[in-house]
C-alpha atoms as one frame of an Amber mdcrd trajectory, in Angstrom:
protein
   0.000   0.000   0.000   1.096   3.551  -0.558   1.696   6.203   2.102  -1.991
   7.138   2.262  -3.094   3.527   2.521  -5.059   3.664  -0.745  -3.928   0.278
  -2.021  -2.103   1.474  -5.147   0.809  -0.524  -6.513   4.169   0.016  -4.810
   5.846   1.008  -8.062   3.772   4.182  -8.448   5.916   7.264  -7.844   4.073
   9.462  -5.301   5.453  12.533  -7.046   3.497  11.622 -10.172   0.223  11.737
  -8.224   0.486  15.486  -7.477  -0.925  17.998  -9.951  -1.508  21.745  -9.908
  -5.145  22.726  -9.448  -5.424  26.050 -11.315  -8.571  26.983  -9.422  -6.999
  26.801  -5.969  -3.377  27.351  -6.951  -2.346  24.321  -4.883  -0.791  20.948
  -5.662  -3.288  18.183  -4.902  -3.216  14.394  -4.933  -4.821  13.025  -8.118
  -5.797   9.383  -7.884  -6.890   7.063 -10.659 -10.517   7.571 -11.804 -11.646
   4.481  -9.920  -9.931   5.399  -6.691 -11.628   7.291  -3.875 -10.936  10.968
  -3.450  -7.759  11.933  -1.592  -8.021  12.468   2.133  -5.256  15.050   2.082
  -6.735  18.234   3.545  -7.391  20.954   0.997  -9.738  23.868   0.371 -13.303
  22.954  -0.592 -15.996  25.196  -1.927 -18.791  22.636  -2.047 -21.539  22.887
   0.522 -23.603  20.027   1.925 -25.239  17.713  -0.598 -29.021  17.295  -0.576
 -30.635  14.578  -2.734 -27.798  14.534  -5.237 -27.665  18.333  -5.548 -25.297
  20.788  -3.859 -26.824  23.516  -1.734 -24.927  26.788  -1.397 -27.493  28.784
   0.583 -30.978  28.248   2.017 -33.492  27.946  -0.778 -30.858  27.876  -3.524
 -29.596  24.785  -5.279 -26.720  24.204  -7.645 -27.089  21.571 -10.375 -25.064
  18.408  -9.871 -21.590  18.315 -11.390 -21.305  17.463 -15.060 -18.323  15.988
 -16.849 -16.496  18.639 -18.864 -14.451  18.164 -21.968 -10.702  18.100 -21.442
  -9.076  21.492 -21.437  -5.500  22.571 -20.798  -4.657  22.482 -17.099  -7.934
  20.758 -16.227  -9.010  20.865 -12.576  -8.664  17.834 -10.351 -11.259  15.149
 -11.150 -14.377  15.387  -9.043 -14.059  19.143  -8.473 -15.939  21.877 -10.250
 -13.550  24.004 -12.278 -13.236  27.702 -12.968 -10.935  29.609 -15.229  -7.518
  30.141 -13.686  -6.965  33.578 -12.288  -3.791  35.439 -13.170  -3.265  36.475
  -9.562  -1.607  33.769  -7.444  -3.829  32.507  -4.688  -2.780  32.656  -1.063
  -2.644  28.859  -1.045  -0.054  28.796  -3.790   2.041  31.465  -2.119   2.037
  29.405   1.057   3.164  26.376  -0.938   6.036  28.353  -2.463   7.088  29.717
   0.914   6.966  26.217   2.299   9.165  24.810  -0.437  11.803  27.498  -0.112
  11.950  27.419   3.645  12.012  23.634   3.640  15.157  23.938   1.584  16.734
  26.143   4.200  15.891  23.791   7.063  17.023  20.802   5.042  20.529  21.958
   4.354  21.509  25.071   6.045  24.055  22.461   7.162  23.172  19.347   5.335
  20.427  18.000   7.502  16.734  18.238   7.850  13.515  19.281   6.231   9.762
  19.579   6.549   6.822  18.381   4.548   3.129  19.014   4.542   1.970  15.380
   4.438   1.273  13.652   7.720   2.608  10.292   6.598   6.117  11.760   6.209
   6.205  12.504   9.914   6.919   8.837  10.440  10.200   9.236   8.558  11.623
  11.585  11.191  13.562  10.104  14.109  13.568  11.891  17.462  15.826  12.045
  20.514  14.854  13.104  24.024  17.500  15.690  25.004  15.824  16.666  28.275
  16.864  20.082  29.600  19.622  20.488  27.000  17.124  22.247  24.722  13.793
  24.067  24.803  10.561  22.230  25.495   8.759  23.834  22.543   9.228  26.054
  19.502   7.974  29.649  19.744   7.383  31.622  16.570   7.721  35.050  18.182
  11.228  34.602  19.609  14.796  34.321  18.368  15.920  30.689  18.230  19.076
  28.601  17.892  19.222  25.271  16.065  22.337  23.101  16.277  22.776  21.278
  12.972  24.998  18.193  13.129  26.426  16.070  10.349  27.832  12.813  11.697
  30.658  10.661  10.315  28.708   7.467  10.790  28.960   5.073   7.842  25.520
   4.047   6.661  24.274   3.089   3.238  26.101   1.812   0.203  29.148   3.613
  -1.141  30.150   5.330   2.113  33.049   3.046   3.014  35.575   5.756   2.140
  34.199   8.290   4.607  34.342   8.632   8.361  35.753   6.247  10.927  35.093
   2.538  10.484  32.806   1.311  13.240  32.149   4.857  14.500  29.009   5.400
  16.533  28.752   8.747  14.723  30.788  11.719  15.914  29.898  15.423  15.540
  31.814  15.818  12.290  30.126  18.909  10.796  28.516  21.369  13.186  26.659
  24.613  12.546  24.869  26.665  15.179  22.106  28.505  13.341  20.816  31.642
  15.069  17.668  33.256  13.659  16.946  36.825  14.777  13.763  37.609  16.648
  12.514  39.929  13.890  13.601  37.436  11.174  15.622  40.148   9.418  18.835
  38.111   9.585  20.433  34.839  10.608  23.937  33.649  11.482  25.276  30.166
  10.718  28.284  29.638  13.006  30.474  26.660  12.089  32.138  24.870  15.012
  35.327  22.994  14.029  35.270  19.319  14.928  38.916  19.604  16.112  38.177
  22.466  18.533  39.461  21.646  22.029  36.588  21.926  24.519  35.361  20.751
  27.897  32.440  18.316  27.583  30.140  18.610  30.615  28.279  15.804  32.365
  25.189  15.011  30.351  22.040  13.071  31.075  20.876  10.744  28.317  17.717
   8.704  27.905  18.294   5.031  27.149  16.108   2.912  24.877  14.205   1.484
  27.859  13.365   5.008  29.046  15.761   5.090  31.971  18.157   7.979  32.520
  21.931   7.775  32.585  24.461  10.509  33.361  27.588  10.291  31.212  30.575
  11.909  32.957  32.173  14.892  31.249  35.791  15.315  30.267  38.169  18.219
  29.689  40.522  19.182  26.884  39.155  16.940  24.121  37.989  17.445  20.536
  34.498  18.834  20.034  33.501  15.885  17.829  33.749  13.579  20.865  30.663
  15.267  22.330  28.620  12.851  20.207  29.000   9.061  20.029  31.714   8.471
  22.628  30.465   6.560  25.696  26.918   6.724  24.356  26.716  10.514  24.202
  23.718  11.750  22.218  22.946  15.065  20.530  21.901  16.499  23.887  25.525
  16.164  25.019  26.647  18.074  21.929  24.087  20.802  22.679  25.400  21.098
  26.241  28.968  21.293  24.942  28.008  24.181  22.644  26.464  26.011  25.596
  29.556  25.339  27.717  31.931  26.578  24.992  30.070  29.591  23.603  27.567
  30.583  26.272  24.827  30.159  23.649  22.188  27.550  24.474  20.818  25.691
  21.438  17.031  25.411  21.527  16.831  22.432  19.170  18.979  20.173  17.005
  18.801  18.527  13.581  21.157  15.685  12.659  21.925  13.430   9.702  24.763
  11.304   8.333  26.607  11.235   4.995  23.611   9.950   3.059  21.746  13.255
   3.534  24.046  15.130   1.166  23.759  12.407  -1.463  19.983  12.001  -1.376
  19.097  15.679  -1.041  21.330  16.897  -3.860  19.965  14.156  -6.102  16.406
  15.211  -5.240  17.029  18.718  -6.641  19.011  17.503  -9.679  22.349  18.723
  -8.388  23.956  21.806  -6.850  26.159  24.337  -8.639  29.699  24.706  -7.271
  32.800  26.554  -8.408  36.515  25.866  -7.995  39.389  28.150  -8.969  41.633
  25.283 -10.064  40.911  21.827 -11.464  40.505  19.155  -8.761  41.750  15.567
  -8.939  41.737  14.106  -5.417  42.463  10.336  -5.411  41.457  10.007  -1.751
  37.906  11.333  -2.135  37.751  10.515  -5.883  36.622  14.083  -6.548  37.372
  15.249 -10.076  36.229  18.691 -11.240  37.391  21.066 -13.958  38.270  24.654
 -13.095  35.225  26.926 -13.004  31.590  26.022 -12.427  30.183  22.493 -12.206
  27.018  20.784 -10.998  27.457  18.017  -8.425  24.994  15.564  -6.918  24.946
  12.280  -5.069  28.345  10.697  -4.514  30.162  13.600  -6.185  28.423  16.135
  -3.933  29.432  14.165  -0.844  33.023  13.996  -2.071  32.980  17.787  -2.587
  31.987  18.588   0.996  34.105  15.825   2.538  37.455  16.244   0.764  40.335
  17.527   2.880  43.029  17.510   0.239  41.618  19.536  -2.652  41.553  23.007
  -1.110  43.677  25.394   0.950  45.992  23.809   3.503  44.130  20.490   3.342
  42.742  21.011   6.842  39.346  21.015   8.493  39.081  24.827   8.545  39.456
  25.017   4.764  36.923  22.238   4.388  34.484  24.270   6.512  34.791  27.200
   4.082  33.974  24.901   1.172  30.997  23.447   3.027  29.653  26.937   3.727
  29.899  27.849   0.041  28.188  24.577  -0.880  25.333  25.184   1.553  24.754
  28.685   0.244  24.522  27.294  -3.292  22.180  24.515  -2.172  19.901  27.043
  -0.479  19.721  29.081  -3.683  18.938  25.945  -5.712  16.191  24.830  -3.355
  14.647  28.302  -3.379  14.721  28.522  -7.180  11.557  28.468  -9.240  12.667
  25.210 -10.888  12.396  23.473  -7.509   9.420  25.313  -6.022   7.158  24.850
  -9.043   7.932  21.168  -9.517   5.698  18.836  -7.475   7.956  15.926  -8.421
  11.055  17.620  -6.989   9.212  18.825  -3.897   7.919  15.362  -3.039  11.295
  13.715  -3.675  12.991  16.398  -1.601  10.492  15.936   1.213  10.940  12.163
   1.247  14.745  12.396   1.170  14.873  15.098   3.829  12.637  13.432   6.390
  14.306  10.044   6.000  17.688  11.698   6.633  16.570  13.648   9.676  16.837
  13.144  13.441  15.581  15.967  15.690  14.745  16.611  19.342  11.267  15.577
  20.474  10.119  19.199  20.856  10.181  19.702  17.067   9.497  16.144  15.931
   5.961  16.890  14.724   5.429  17.882  11.101   3.410  20.914  12.154   6.312
  22.243  14.230   8.807  21.624  11.427   6.453  23.511   9.117   6.394  26.461
  11.524  10.202  26.516  11.699  10.455  26.392   7.935   8.054  29.281   7.434
   9.928  31.388   9.981  13.250  30.649   8.273  11.798  31.572   4.888  11.294
  35.130   6.153  15.064  35.682   6.362  16.571  37.180   3.142  19.499  35.112
   1.868  21.632  38.261   1.651  21.307  38.587   5.419  22.260  34.983   6.249
  25.884  35.067   7.355  28.146  32.015   7.339  31.133  32.303   9.655  33.313
  30.103  11.857  34.267  30.204  15.531  37.485  32.281  15.630  40.306  29.892
  16.522  44.066  29.620  16.978  46.374  26.637  16.657  46.542  24.727  19.935
  49.639  26.140  21.684  50.072  22.898  23.646  50.901  20.942  20.469  54.194
  20.779  18.622  52.539  19.122  15.647  49.452  21.220  15.009  46.341  19.057
  14.824  43.720  20.842  16.936  42.580  24.414  17.586  41.392  26.498  20.535
  39.011  29.451  20.746  40.660  32.783  19.936  39.925  34.625  23.176  40.528
  38.001  21.489  37.712  37.480  18.955  35.579  34.523  20.008  33.751  36.087
  22.980  32.620  39.051  20.876  31.213  36.752  18.195  29.368  34.739  20.843
  28.018  37.922  22.476  26.719  39.254  19.152  24.730  36.057  18.641  23.464
  35.995  22.239  22.361  39.638  21.952  20.663  39.076  18.569  23.015  41.422
  16.702  23.295  40.906  12.951  26.600  40.284  11.186  25.176  42.053   8.122
  24.037  45.619   7.734  20.338  44.991   8.254  17.673  47.664   8.159  15.273
  46.428  10.790  11.684  47.482  10.442  11.214  48.057  14.147  14.160  50.454
  14.210  13.229  52.495  11.160  12.565  56.067  12.059   9.980  58.201  10.407
  11.346  60.607   7.832  10.740  63.653  10.029  12.606  62.077  12.956  15.505
  60.892  10.808  15.838  64.381   9.340  16.940  65.692  12.752  20.308  64.052
  12.147  20.789  65.673   8.750  22.525  69.031   8.370  25.599  70.911   9.483
  27.354  69.983  12.725  29.201  72.217  15.147  32.746  71.535  16.256  32.823
  69.583  19.554  34.389  72.584  21.339  31.348  74.693  20.454  28.819  72.287
  21.983  27.293  73.467  25.290  25.454  70.744  27.209  24.327  69.922  30.747
  24.393  66.208  31.674  21.738  64.784  34.008  21.171  61.277  35.375  17.645
  60.094  34.601  17.813  56.419  35.532  21.368  55.329  34.741  23.549  53.793
  37.493  24.791  56.178  40.164  27.769  58.239  39.013  26.957  57.870  35.303
  26.504  61.604  34.703  29.983  62.366  36.045  31.514  59.478  34.085  29.919
  60.621  30.847  30.980  64.203  31.546  34.583  63.087  31.995  34.416  61.239
  28.675  32.965  64.236  26.857  35.595  66.637  28.216  38.724  64.476  28.022
  38.097  62.274  24.977  35.332  63.771  22.845  36.471  67.433  22.976  33.164
  68.708  24.381  34.804  71.075  26.848  31.733  73.246  27.422  29.855  70.570
  29.334  28.807  70.285  32.991  27.172  67.947  35.492  23.611  68.999  36.330
  22.894  66.212  38.861  19.802  64.019  38.860  16.812  64.553  36.581  13.366
  65.148  38.113  12.213  61.683  37.014  13.662  58.468  35.623  13.319  57.742
  31.896  13.841  54.566  29.874  15.650  56.120  26.919  18.380  58.753  26.865
  17.246  62.096  25.404  18.834  65.331  24.200  16.676  68.443  24.411  17.724
  71.512  22.441  16.398  74.788  21.045  15.954  75.258  17.272  19.076  77.416
  17.033  21.104  74.640  18.706  20.347  72.010  16.045  23.920  72.047  14.709
  25.228  71.416  18.233  22.657  68.674  18.773  23.682  66.867  15.584  27.335
  67.020  16.616  26.622  65.569  20.062  24.288  62.926  18.578  27.106  61.728
  16.344  29.521  61.539  19.280  27.094  59.622  21.504  25.354  57.503  18.880
  21.954  59.088  19.514  19.099  58.290  17.154  16.813  60.916  15.722  14.130
  59.698  18.118  16.367  60.587  21.082  16.672  64.198  19.894  13.904  66.361
  21.366  13.446  69.833  19.873  12.375  72.142  22.705  13.972  74.858  24.785
  17.476  75.564  25.955  18.506  76.055  29.586  21.064  78.367  31.131  24.375
  76.837  32.129  26.729  77.909  34.936  28.160  80.683  32.748  24.686  82.070
  32.003  24.757  80.840  28.401  22.098  78.737  26.628  22.873  74.997  26.732
  21.272  71.734  25.743  20.196  69.074  28.245  21.416  65.475  27.926  19.440
  63.148  30.206  20.888  59.665  30.625  18.163  57.024  30.724  18.111  53.392
  31.803  19.506  52.427  28.389  22.839  54.107  29.218  25.559  51.443  28.932
  28.623  53.330  30.132  30.787  56.331  29.378  31.750  56.458  25.710  29.495
  53.543  24.700  27.360  54.377  21.675  23.671  54.500  22.512  22.447  53.325
  19.100  23.439  49.730  19.843  26.049  49.734  17.087  28.873  47.288  17.578
  32.157  47.108  15.712  32.248  43.631  14.225  35.437  41.660  14.867  37.779
  41.042  11.961  36.808  37.456  11.111  38.957  35.080   9.092  35.927  33.525
   7.402  32.639  35.157   6.555  30.191  34.973   3.664  26.474  35.301   3.030
  24.047  32.850   1.472  23.458  34.942  -1.669  27.135  34.996  -2.685  28.457
  32.750  -5.449  32.007  31.822  -4.442  34.687  29.547  -5.859  36.583  27.142
  -3.618  40.364  27.345  -3.710
């Protein structure tokens, strides 16, 4: 029997059963004329039937359906047809969003996917990770998904990859952070040879009992999975221990995922600067662009000897480029408008996927996919944990976190700060407010301002005053004590003829146009008109910009999903 239990022959390709209904704009399951109508949920316009006729309203009947002559793009059998409308229906748009976002979930790192058919839910394996992750998925919050590719050998043709007899180590690891407003996302690669401390982790055994696996210090990150029975929950806890970022969920697959998923979309475009002939991975590519799928695609992302210094860090760069290309292919119209490709992709993705129980339902995977689809590819940043060669080794084989750069990268992700220049809708100012920042600016020495504390920590006004006078050149500034009331946001009040001074001070302090309040001036200690700067609860310290801008660290590896790059 087929997946819907309709009793069709096993050799019928389920992809061939899906056709586009021009009336609804959705793909629907078309069965043979003698088969019963599909039980897959879909929009219906028919009302209740009364004595063989369809009633649409009290006292009004519609004649029974009549067989129509075949026309191009005929509606699904058994449904009353209308002429296709030029405007895409909402149902079709949802289908397209679903297909594109499914692609992103599936291989933002080579693992995972979502489908709209209930029977595919049975393809997905789940793991109980306990408190290592979140108990549910919330659509209105930022979220972190740890994507793991294991080196476990399964399936035919994988004998040349991974460790023989391996339980499956954390070979490829990407921590995907999706911003709360969905304007951007960051895919942070974690090297498998990164030296970390693996904490104690509780695992759930097959019989349902719990077991705590002792942690260990100073070992490779990839040992957080597989060794001593460690599951993906242990890997999630290791990420939290190393970066301070707690993954909410995980998605995991082995080598076969790359092979089956790339085949489902008829290959992925890649580019290499120089011709490749690697006898160890059997990868052979000419210089320039090529399309790889199946075994060749797996060889491309697994080879260590074709690029750079033949190390894991260079392989990570290649994998990031590959994933960006795969995302573009899956989001292309060729994939999204092909029911055959979508069904094959869905089948391949779900069979390759293991996730935590909190997201193991198809409805939850659908929600994740739709949220991910909101992120523009140009604002999806691929980068890698900043590392240094392990100083404890004479022969360099492992790496350690670069303490000069790593913590800042981790903090940016924890604080939901984009690695791309993103114009966030919630932070857009109205034109009139933004215009307050435009125009001539006074020299810092001409700015007269009184500083007041309106909710910042005690002593903040004096600290900011010292910064303005000694480092910013605003010598005509003074401490005016505490404000009459506390405020949430820092403000700068000024008279119309002080606008040039206000713009200068706003630039120094990182004030937004919304923080600038046209009003009246006050008299300073010298009897001259001055502006009033009131520090609110958002004040972060003397000299710290108030607009939330952060200078991004100089990263060794960084790219975005919309870039077409060539491996070298």
